[in-house]
Coordinates of C-alpha atoms in Angstrom, one line a residue:
M1 CA 12.3 35.7 -142.2
F2 CA 15.0 36.2 -145.6
C3 CA 16.9 33.6 -146.4
Y4 CA 19.3 32.6 -149.5
Q5 CA 22.2 30.4 -148.3
C6 CA 21.4 27.2 -150.1
E7 CA 20.5 25.7 -153.3
Q8 CA 17.1 25.0 -152.0
T9 CA 16.8 28.7 -152.1
D10 CA 13.3 29.5 -153.1
R11 CA 13.8 32.0 -156.4
T12 CA 10.6 32.0 -158.1
G13 CA 10.2 35.6 -156.6
V14 CA 11.5 39.3 -158.1
Q15 CA 14.1 38.7 -155.5
P16 CA 15.3 35.1 -155.3
G17 CA 15.3 34.1 -151.3
C18 CA 12.8 31.9 -148.7
A19 CA 10.8 35.0 -147.0
S20 CA 7.5 33.3 -146.0
S21 CA 6.4 31.3 -142.7
K22 CA 8.9 28.3 -143.7
G23 CA 12.0 27.8 -146.1
N24 CA 12.4 25.4 -148.7
C25 CA 14.7 23.7 -146.7
G26 CA 12.4 23.7 -143.3
K27 CA 13.2 26.1 -141.3
D28 CA 10.5 28.2 -139.8
A29 CA 10.8 32.1 -139.8
T30 CA 11.0 32.2 -135.7
T31 CA 14.3 29.9 -136.2
A32 CA 15.4 31.6 -139.4
D33 CA 15.3 35.2 -137.8
L34 CA 17.3 34.1 -134.4
Q35 CA 19.6 32.4 -136.6
D36 CA 20.4 36.0 -137.4
L37 CA 20.4 37.8 -134.6
L38 CA 22.3 34.6 -133.6
V39 CA 25.2 35.6 -136.2
H40 CA 24.7 39.1 -135.4
A41 CA 25.4 38.5 -130.2
V42 CA 28.8 36.5 -131.8
K43 CA 30.2 38.9 -134.1
G44 CA 30.0 41.2 -130.2
L45 CA 31.2 38.5 -128.6
A46 CA 34.5 38.7 -131.7
Q47 CA 34.3 42.5 -131.2
Y48 CA 35.9 42.1 -127.9
N49 CA 37.6 39.0 -128.1
T50 CA 39.9 40.0 -130.6
L51 CA 40.4 43.6 -128.2
A52 CA 41.0 40.6 -125.1
R53 CA 43.4 39.1 -127.7
T54 CA 45.4 42.0 -128.3
T55 CA 46.2 41.9 -124.5
G56 CA 46.9 38.5 -123.8
H57 CA 43.5 37.8 -122.9
A58 CA 41.5 35.9 -125.4
D59 CA 39.5 33.2 -124.4
R60 CA 39.0 30.0 -124.8
E61 CA 35.7 28.7 -124.4
A62 CA 34.2 32.3 -125.7
D63 CA 36.8 31.5 -129.3
R64 CA 34.9 27.1 -128.8
F65 CA 32.0 29.3 -128.7
V66 CA 32.4 31.2 -131.9
L67 CA 32.3 27.5 -133.9
Y68 CA 30.1 25.8 -132.6
A69 CA 27.7 29.2 -132.6
M70 CA 28.2 29.6 -136.2
F71 CA 27.8 25.6 -137.0
T72 CA 24.7 25.4 -135.9
T73 CA 23.2 28.2 -138.5
L74 CA 24.1 26.2 -141.7
T75 CA 21.6 25.2 -143.4
N76 CA 20.0 21.6 -142.2
V77 CA 21.5 21.6 -138.8
N78 CA 19.6 22.9 -136.5
F79 CA 15.6 24.1 -136.9
N80 CA 15.3 24.0 -132.2
A81 CA 14.5 27.3 -132.3
S82 CA 14.6 27.3 -128.6
R83 CA 18.8 26.1 -129.0
F84 CA 18.5 29.6 -129.9
V85 CA 17.1 31.7 -128.0
A86 CA 19.5 30.0 -125.3
M87 CA 22.8 30.9 -127.0
L88 CA 21.5 33.6 -127.6
K89 CA 22.0 34.9 -123.8
E90 CA 25.3 32.6 -123.3
A91 CA 26.5 34.7 -125.8
A92 CA 25.9 37.7 -124.8
Q93 CA 27.1 36.2 -121.6
L94 CA 29.8 35.5 -122.7
R95 CA 30.8 38.4 -124.1
D96 CA 29.8 40.7 -120.7
R97 CA 32.8 38.4 -119.1
V98 CA 35.6 38.6 -121.8
R99 CA 35.1 42.9 -122.3
S100 CA 35.3 43.0 -118.2
A101 CA 38.8 41.2 -118.9
Y102 CA 39.8 42.9 -121.4
E103 CA 38.6 46.4 -119.6
D104 CA 40.8 44.9 -116.2
A105 CA 43.9 43.9 -118.6
A106 CA 44.2 47.3 -120.4
K107 CA 43.4 49.2 -117.3
A108 CA 46.0 47.6 -115.9
T109 CA 48.4 48.6 -118.2
G110 CA 47.7 51.4 -118.9
E111 CA 46.3 51.2 -122.0
V112 CA 43.1 52.7 -123.5
V113 CA 39.7 51.2 -123.0
Q114 CA 37.9 51.0 -126.8
Q115 CA 34.4 50.4 -127.0
P116 CA 33.1 48.7 -129.7
A117 CA 29.9 50.0 -131.4
G118 CA 27.8 47.7 -133.6
P119 CA 26.3 44.2 -132.1
A120 CA 30.0 44.4 -129.2
A121 CA 27.0 46.9 -127.7
W122 CA 23.8 44.2 -128.4
Q123 CA 21.7 43.4 -125.3
P124 CA 19.0 40.4 -125.9
A125 CA 15.6 41.3 -125.2
G126 CA 13.5 39.9 -122.9
D127 CA 11.7 37.1 -124.4
L128 CA 10.5 35.8 -127.7
A129 CA 8.9 38.6 -129.2
G130 CA 11.4 41.0 -128.4
L131 CA 14.3 39.2 -129.8
L132 CA 12.7 38.7 -133.0
A133 CA 11.9 42.5 -133.0
Q134 CA 16.2 43.5 -132.7
A135 CA 16.5 40.5 -135.2
Q136 CA 14.6 42.2 -138.1
T137 CA 17.7 44.8 -138.2
V138 CA 20.5 42.7 -138.7
G139 CA 19.4 40.0 -141.4
I140 CA 21.2 39.2 -144.1
N141 CA 19.5 41.7 -146.5
A142 CA 19.8 44.7 -143.5
G143 CA 20.6 48.0 -145.4
I144 CA 20.3 46.6 -149.1
E145 CA 18.6 50.4 -150.2
T146 CA 21.7 52.5 -148.8
V147 CA 24.1 50.7 -150.2
G148 CA 23.0 48.0 -152.8
A149 CA 22.5 44.7 -153.9
D150 CA 26.5 43.9 -155.0
V151 CA 27.6 45.2 -150.9
I152 CA 24.7 43.1 -149.7
G153 CA 25.8 39.2 -151.9
L154 CA 30.0 39.9 -150.9
R155 CA 28.8 40.4 -148.3
A156 CA 26.8 36.9 -147.9
L157 CA 29.5 35.0 -149.6
V158 CA 31.9 36.1 -146.8
I159 CA 30.0 35.3 -143.8
Y160 CA 28.8 32.1 -145.7
G161 CA 31.8 31.2 -146.5
L162 CA 32.9 31.8 -142.4
K163 CA 29.6 29.9 -141.6
G164 CA 32.3 27.0 -143.3
V165 CA 35.0 27.5 -142.1
C166 CA 33.8 27.6 -138.8
A167 CA 32.1 23.7 -139.0
Y168 CA 35.6 22.5 -140.3
A169 CA 37.2 23.9 -137.1
H170 CA 34.5 23.5 -135.1
H171 CA 35.0 19.1 -136.8
A172 CA 39.0 19.5 -136.4
Q173 CA 38.0 21.3 -132.7
M174 CA 35.8 18.4 -131.6
L175 CA 39.0 15.8 -132.1
G176 CA 41.5 17.6 -130.4
K177 CA 43.3 19.7 -132.8
E178 CA 42.7 24.2 -132.5
S179 CA 44.5 26.9 -133.8
E180 CA 45.3 30.2 -132.0
E181 CA 45.8 31.8 -135.4
V182 CA 42.5 29.5 -137.3
Y183 CA 40.3 31.7 -133.6
A184 CA 42.2 34.6 -134.2
G185 CA 41.4 34.4 -138.1
V186 CA 37.6 33.6 -137.9
E187 CA 36.9 36.9 -135.2
A188 CA 39.4 39.1 -137.0
A189 CA 36.7 38.0 -140.5
L190 CA 33.6 39.2 -137.5
V191 CA 34.9 42.2 -137.0
F192 CA 35.7 43.0 -140.6
L193 CA 31.7 42.5 -140.8
A194 CA 31.0 44.4 -137.2
T195 CA 32.4 46.8 -139.5
E196 CA 29.0 46.6 -141.8
P197 CA 31.9 47.6 -144.3
S198 CA 30.9 48.2 -148.5
D199 CA 33.4 48.5 -150.4
V200 CA 33.1 45.9 -153.4
E201 CA 36.8 45.2 -153.3
A202 CA 37.1 44.8 -149.7
L203 CA 34.9 42.3 -150.1
L204 CA 36.6 40.6 -152.3
A205 CA 40.1 40.5 -150.4
Q206 CA 38.2 39.2 -146.9
A207 CA 36.5 36.4 -148.7
L208 CA 40.2 35.4 -150.4
K209 CA 41.5 35.8 -146.8
L210 CA 39.1 33.2 -145.7
G211 CA 40.1 30.6 -148.3
S212 CA 43.6 30.7 -147.4
L213 CA 42.5 30.6 -143.9
N214 CA 40.1 27.5 -144.9
L215 CA 43.6 25.5 -145.8
K216 CA 45.5 25.8 -143.2
V217 CA 41.8 25.0 -141.3
M218 CA 40.8 21.7 -143.8
E219 CA 45.4 21.1 -143.1
L220 CA 43.8 20.6 -139.0
L221 CA 40.6 18.6 -139.9
D222 CA 43.2 16.3 -142.2
D223 CA 45.6 16.2 -139.6
A224 CA 42.5 15.8 -136.3
N225 CA 42.1 12.5 -138.7
T226 CA 44.8 11.1 -139.0
S227 CA 46.2 11.0 -136.3
R228 CA 42.9 10.1 -134.6
F229 CA 41.8 7.1 -136.9
G230 CA 45.4 7.1 -138.5
A231 CA 46.0 7.5 -142.8
Q232 CA 42.3 6.7 -144.8
Q233 CA 43.3 3.1 -146.6
P234 CA 41.3 2.1 -149.7
T235 CA 38.6 -0.4 -148.5
A236 CA 36.1 -1.8 -150.2
V237 CA 32.1 -1.0 -147.9
R238 CA 29.1 -3.6 -147.5
V239 CA 26.3 -1.5 -148.9
T240 CA 23.2 -4.2 -148.5
P241 CA 23.1 -5.0 -145.4
V242 CA 23.1 -8.0 -142.3
A243 CA 21.1 -9.4 -140.2
G244 CA 20.5 -8.2 -136.9
K245 CA 20.5 -5.7 -134.0
A246 CA 21.1 -1.9 -136.4
I247 CA 22.2 1.6 -135.6
L248 CA 22.4 4.2 -138.3
V249 CA 24.8 7.4 -138.6
S250 CA 24.5 10.1 -140.2
G251 CA 26.8 13.6 -140.6
H252 CA 30.6 14.3 -139.7
D253 CA 30.9 14.2 -136.6
F254 CA 34.2 10.2 -136.1
G255 CA 34.6 10.2 -132.9
D256 CA 30.8 10.4 -131.9
L257 CA 30.6 7.5 -134.3
Q258 CA 33.7 5.9 -132.4
A259 CA 31.8 6.7 -128.9
L260 CA 29.2 4.4 -130.6
L261 CA 31.3 2.5 -131.6
E262 CA 33.4 1.9 -128.5
Q263 CA 29.4 1.1 -126.4
T264 CA 28.2 -1.4 -129.3
E265 CA 30.3 -3.6 -128.6
G266 CA 29.9 -7.2 -127.2
T267 CA 26.3 -6.2 -127.2
G268 CA 25.6 -7.9 -130.8
I269 CA 24.4 -4.2 -132.5
Q270 CA 25.6 -3.9 -136.1
I271 CA 27.0 -0.1 -136.8
Y272 CA 26.0 1.3 -140.6
T273 CA 26.9 4.6 -141.9
H274 CA 25.0 6.7 -143.8
G275 CA 25.7 10.1 -146.5
E276 CA 28.9 11.4 -144.9
M277 CA 29.6 9.2 -142.6
L278 CA 30.7 6.5 -145.1
P279 CA 34.1 7.6 -145.6
A280 CA 35.1 6.2 -141.5
H281 CA 35.6 2.8 -143.1
A282 CA 38.2 4.0 -144.6
Y283 CA 40.2 4.7 -141.9
P284 CA 42.4 2.7 -140.2
E285 CA 41.5 3.0 -136.2
L286 CA 37.4 2.8 -137.2
K287 CA 37.5 0.0 -139.1
A288 CA 38.7 -2.7 -137.2
Y289 CA 35.6 -2.0 -135.1
P290 CA 34.1 -5.8 -136.5
H291 CA 30.6 -4.1 -136.3
L292 CA 30.9 -1.5 -138.1
A293 CA 29.0 -3.8 -140.3
G294 CA 28.8 -1.4 -143.4
N295 CA 26.8 1.6 -145.2
F296 CA 23.1 2.1 -145.5
G297 CA 21.4 4.4 -148.0
G298 CA 22.5 7.3 -150.7
A299 CA 23.0 10.8 -150.2
W300 CA 21.8 13.6 -147.4
Q301 CA 19.1 14.0 -149.6
D302 CA 17.6 10.3 -149.3
Q303 CA 18.0 10.0 -145.6
Q304 CA 14.1 10.4 -145.8
S305 CA 13.8 7.3 -147.4
D306 CA 16.9 6.2 -145.8
F307 CA 16.0 6.5 -142.6
A308 CA 11.9 5.4 -143.0
N309 CA 13.7 1.8 -144.4
F310 CA 15.9 1.5 -141.5
P311 CA 15.2 -1.1 -138.8
G312 CA 17.0 0.5 -136.2
P313 CA 17.7 4.4 -134.5
I314 CA 18.9 6.7 -136.0
L315 CA 22.4 9.2 -134.7
M316 CA 21.9 12.1 -136.9
T317 CA 25.8 14.1 -134.9
S318 CA 26.2 16.6 -138.2
N319 CA 24.8 17.9 -140.9
C320 CA 22.8 17.1 -142.9
L321 CA 18.5 17.2 -140.8
I322 CA 15.3 17.3 -142.7
E323 CA 12.6 17.0 -141.3
P324 CA 11.9 14.0 -139.3
R325 CA 8.9 12.0 -141.0
P326 CA 6.6 9.9 -138.9
Q327 CA 7.6 6.4 -139.4
Y328 CA 10.7 7.3 -137.7
R329 CA 10.2 10.4 -135.3
Q330 CA 10.1 8.9 -132.7
R331 CA 14.0 6.2 -132.5
I332 CA 16.6 9.5 -134.4
F333 CA 18.3 11.7 -131.8
T334 CA 20.7 14.2 -132.2
T335 CA 23.7 15.5 -130.9
G336 CA 26.2 18.1 -131.0
P337 CA 25.2 21.2 -133.2
V338 CA 22.5 19.4 -134.2
G339 CA 18.7 19.6 -133.2
W340 CA 15.3 19.4 -134.3
A341 CA 12.3 20.2 -131.9
G342 CA 10.6 17.6 -129.9
L343 CA 13.7 15.3 -131.1
R344 CA 15.3 13.6 -128.3
H345 CA 18.7 15.1 -128.3
L346 CA 21.9 13.1 -126.1
E347 CA 24.9 14.9 -125.1
H348 CA 28.1 13.9 -123.4
H349 CA 28.7 11.0 -125.8
D350 CA 26.2 8.9 -123.7
F351 CA 24.1 6.7 -126.0
S352 CA 23.0 5.0 -123.3
V353 CA 19.5 5.4 -124.6
L354 CA 20.7 4.7 -128.2
V355 CA 21.8 1.0 -127.3
Q356 CA 18.4 0.6 -125.5
A357 CA 16.6 1.3 -128.7
A358 CA 18.5 -0.5 -130.8
K359 CA 18.0 -3.8 -128.4
A360 CA 13.9 -3.3 -128.4
L361 CA 13.9 -2.2 -132.0
P362 CA 13.4 -5.6 -134.8
G363 CA 17.1 -4.7 -137.1
F364 CA 17.7 -6.4 -140.0
Q365 CA 16.0 -9.7 -140.3
E366 CA 17.8 -11.2 -143.1
T367 CA 21.0 -10.6 -144.1
V368 CA 21.6 -9.4 -148.3
P369 CA 23.9 -10.6 -150.8
E370 CA 27.6 -8.7 -150.3
K371 CA 27.7 -5.9 -152.1
T372 CA 30.7 -2.6 -152.1
I373 CA 31.8 -0.5 -153.9
T374 CA 35.1 1.0 -152.8
I375 CA 36.5 4.4 -151.1
G376 CA 39.6 5.7 -149.6
F377 CA 42.0 7.2 -152.4
G378 CA 42.8 10.1 -149.3
R379 CA 45.8 12.1 -150.3
H380 CA 47.9 9.0 -148.6
A381 CA 47.2 6.1 -150.5
V382 CA 46.8 8.3 -153.7
L383 CA 50.1 9.4 -153.4
G384 CA 51.6 6.9 -152.3
V385 CA 51.0 5.5 -155.8
A386 CA 51.9 8.6 -157.3
D387 CA 54.5 7.3 -159.7
K388 CA 52.4 4.9 -161.3
V389 CA 50.1 8.1 -161.8
I390 CA 52.5 10.0 -163.2
D391 CA 54.2 7.5 -165.0
A392 CA 50.4 6.0 -166.9
V393 CA 49.7 10.0 -167.6
K394 CA 53.4 10.7 -169.2
A395 CA 53.1 7.3 -171.1
G396 CA 49.3 8.9 -172.7
A397 CA 47.7 6.2 -170.8
I398 CA 45.4 9.0 -168.8
Q399 CA 44.4 12.1 -170.5
H400 CA 42.8 13.6 -167.9
F401 CA 42.1 14.1 -164.2
F402 CA 37.7 15.0 -163.4
L403 CA 37.7 16.4 -159.9
I404 CA 33.4 16.1 -160.6
G405 CA 33.1 16.5 -156.2
G406 CA 30.9 18.8 -154.2
C407 CA 27.7 18.6 -152.0
D408 CA 24.9 16.5 -153.5
G409 CA 21.1 18.0 -153.5
A410 CA 18.0 16.3 -154.7
A411 CA 17.1 20.7 -157.1
P412 CA 16.6 18.7 -161.1
G413 CA 20.0 19.3 -163.1
R414 CA 22.4 17.1 -160.7
N415 CA 21.6 14.8 -162.8
Y416 CA 24.7 16.2 -165.9
Y417 CA 27.4 14.9 -162.8
T418 CA 26.5 11.6 -163.5
Q419 CA 26.5 12.8 -166.9
F420 CA 29.1 13.4 -166.5
A421 CA 31.5 10.7 -164.9
E422 CA 29.3 7.9 -166.9
Q423 CA 30.8 9.9 -170.7
A424 CA 34.0 10.5 -169.6
P425 CA 36.8 9.2 -171.8
N426 CA 38.7 5.5 -171.1
D427 CA 40.9 7.0 -170.8
T428 CA 40.6 9.7 -167.8
V429 CA 40.2 9.6 -164.3
V430 CA 37.8 10.4 -162.7
M431 CA 38.8 12.0 -158.7
T432 CA 34.9 12.3 -156.5
L433 CA 34.4 14.3 -153.2
G434 CA 31.9 14.9 -151.1
C435 CA 27.7 13.2 -151.0
N436 CA 27.9 14.3 -155.2
K437 CA 29.7 10.6 -155.6
Y438 CA 26.0 8.7 -154.4
R439 CA 25.3 9.7 -158.8
F440 CA 27.0 7.6 -159.2
N441 CA 29.5 5.5 -157.1
Q442 CA 28.0 1.9 -157.7
H443 CA 29.0 2.9 -161.3
E444 CA 32.0 0.5 -163.2
F445 CA 34.7 2.7 -164.3
G446 CA 37.5 -0.2 -164.2
D447 CA 40.6 0.8 -164.1
I448 CA 44.1 1.9 -166.5
G449 CA 46.5 -0.7 -165.7
G450 CA 46.5 -1.2 -162.7
I451 CA 44.9 2.3 -161.7
P452 CA 40.7 3.2 -160.8
R453 CA 39.6 5.7 -163.2
L454 CA 37.4 6.0 -160.1
L455 CA 39.6 7.2 -157.2
D456 CA 36.8 8.2 -153.9
L457 CA 38.8 10.8 -151.9
G458 CA 35.9 11.1 -149.6
Q459 CA 34.3 13.7 -147.8
C460 CA 34.0 17.1 -148.2
N461 CA 35.9 17.0 -145.3
D462 CA 38.2 15.4 -147.3
A463 CA 38.9 18.5 -149.5
Y464 CA 42.4 18.9 -148.4
S465 CA 43.5 15.9 -149.7
A466 CA 42.2 16.4 -153.4
I467 CA 44.2 20.3 -152.9
R468 CA 47.3 18.0 -151.8
I469 CA 47.3 15.6 -154.4
A470 CA 46.7 18.3 -156.9
M471 CA 49.6 20.4 -155.9
A472 CA 52.0 17.1 -155.5
L473 CA 50.6 16.3 -159.1
A474 CA 52.0 20.2 -160.7
D475 CA 55.0 19.6 -159.0
A476 CA 55.8 16.3 -160.2
F477 CA 55.3 18.6 -163.4
E478 CA 56.9 21.8 -162.8
C479 CA 53.8 23.0 -163.8
G480 CA 50.9 25.4 -161.5
V481 CA 47.6 23.3 -161.3
N482 CA 45.4 25.9 -163.8
D483 CA 47.8 23.8 -166.5
L484 CA 47.4 20.3 -165.5
P485 CA 45.6 18.0 -167.5
L486 CA 42.3 18.5 -164.6
S487 CA 39.1 20.3 -165.5
L488 CA 37.3 20.8 -161.4
I489 CA 33.5 19.8 -161.7
V490 CA 31.7 21.1 -158.5
S491 CA 28.4 21.0 -157.4
W492 CA 27.0 23.6 -154.0
F493 CA 25.0 23.4 -152.2
E494 CA 25.5 24.7 -148.7
Q495 CA 28.1 26.4 -146.6
K496 CA 30.9 24.6 -146.3
A497 CA 31.2 24.3 -150.0
A498 CA 31.1 28.5 -150.4
A499 CA 33.9 27.4 -148.0
V500 CA 36.0 25.9 -150.2
L501 CA 35.0 27.1 -153.1
L502 CA 36.8 30.4 -151.7
T503 CA 39.7 28.4 -150.7
L504 CA 40.5 27.4 -154.2
L505 CA 40.1 31.2 -155.6
A506 CA 42.5 31.6 -153.0
L507 CA 44.6 29.5 -154.4
G508 CA 43.9 30.7 -157.8
I509 CA 42.6 28.0 -159.7
R510 CA 41.0 28.7 -162.2
N511 CA 37.9 27.9 -164.8
I512 CA 36.6 25.7 -162.1
R513 CA 32.6 24.2 -163.4
L514 CA 29.9 25.5 -160.7
G515 CA 26.5 23.9 -160.8
P516 CA 23.5 23.1 -160.6
T517 CA 22.7 26.6 -160.2
L518 CA 25.0 29.4 -158.7
P519 CA 24.3 31.0 -155.6
A520 CA 21.2 33.3 -155.4
F521 CA 23.9 35.8 -153.7
L522 CA 25.7 36.1 -156.1
T523 CA 24.4 39.2 -157.9
P524 CA 25.2 39.3 -161.4
N525 CA 27.9 41.7 -161.5
I526 CA 29.1 40.0 -158.6
L527 CA 29.4 37.2 -161.1
T528 CA 30.9 39.2 -163.8
I529 CA 33.7 39.7 -161.7
L530 CA 34.3 36.3 -160.5
V531 CA 34.2 34.9 -164.3
E532 CA 36.7 37.7 -165.1
Q533 CA 39.6 37.4 -162.5
F534 CA 38.9 33.2 -162.0
G535 CA 37.3 32.5 -164.7
I536 CA 34.3 30.7 -163.0
Q537 CA 31.4 29.2 -165.1
P538 CA 28.6 27.9 -165.3
I539 CA 28.0 23.8 -166.0
G540 CA 25.8 23.6 -169.3
D541 CA 24.9 20.6 -170.8
A542 CA 27.4 17.6 -169.6
S543 CA 28.4 17.0 -173.3
S544 CA 29.8 19.5 -174.6
D545 CA 31.2 20.4 -171.3
L546 CA 33.0 17.9 -171.3
A547 CA 33.9 18.5 -174.8
A548 CA 35.2 21.1 -173.6
A549 CA 37.3 20.4 -170.8
L550 CA 39.4 18.4 -173.3
A551 CA 40.3 20.2 -175.6
R552 CA 41.2 23.6 -173.1
K553 CA 43.4 20.6 -171.8
A554 CA 45.1 19.4 -175.5
A555 CA 45.1 22.9 -176.2

């Protein structure tokens, strides 16, 4: 195996990357290699579905499979090798069906039938050993001896950004929102990668094109959430448990959460959110369920202790899953793209076994005194009081905005974000987005003239809100986003963060501070390009970076 798609990457060798029998995320070599092969197979499916699209015969099932399959290869999503063997066979079957439909349509209109090479011609081996042998030639660093590390790194930037785009699009699709433009864009990017591009400028252009596509995807997801559950509202969320039977839900899939809330109505079972599921409490249609009791625990990387301490079953709906410990292995369930060998996987929103497990387990024995945090400052809430915010800036009451957001993780250096938030002057506003917030969201920040100094905009799935807020402020002050008293302090971890970063770059947003470490696939030459063209800056010391941000805007 060789993998360097996330911040957990092993950096102890000459070339950064997890290359032993098991990655730092817990993914074994067999699963890692099968994931690489699945990406290769999906490229072939995209090659034929793109051709079929030109004849008006694109296959919607294939479109959806592309999103799902790519999502399963994200960091901390699916670790179950047998699921990947099945998906490889499904990818080949779908490709053959799409190819037949395309060829029939082309022949019917007298067009020349194209036969794309590369991934489109791949045929799955008959057994696991054969599949693993095939995977050795299609890994992320295949061809590095010929094209060099810079090209391989840029290909990685594109493929990892694309994985993030597919994950966001899958979330939207699961809530009933799809887009032909998105499907076509995703598959066009896969076709581009299938050609094994080596031109640096073309690769950079494709990365920015993906960033633009991801903006459309995030808008689609925003619409999916708000049309289904209503616009987020500022909401105090309980973070201490109440007595009674309980189920914990982690991940990002609000559709799964809603189905579970419906199936547990009247049972006396309390439902708690964990990690990325926190924003659920801000949506009117979800918080209307009285047994949505609160949020339990912290960010995703705390799950092993959080899940061990939770006295009921756990449902993991999407990323991020960590190897389950024996204390809770028998009471954690997966659904959707998530998987771990030996865990029970639930399909079709049937959570009856989960309900039975909750009834059999002890639940919380006593109610802990109430403690809350306030969330729900999505774009509707913030823009609803935009006039007050603008007046406060014009009056000098608000001097600066900091967006301190992104993925959290366990690597050293992430206390930087806590220090940055807590050191931000009292005349500044801290907006936060993603699991990074768990490092400081229980700190008392106070307010500025009734405007909270800490505004929780949601999770990474809510990045569209942050972008809309920044654009609205720029319009109000008749300037560009880069001219606002706004600094972006971003923590990255995996491929969704890569997609959001590409969106920010595509929008022309500059001077983003990125950390705590830079992606391993960004070679020194690639980093130089990003610094020169976009002003990307690695994080340093929190105090010094804070002072520099304030000084730059003051100038």
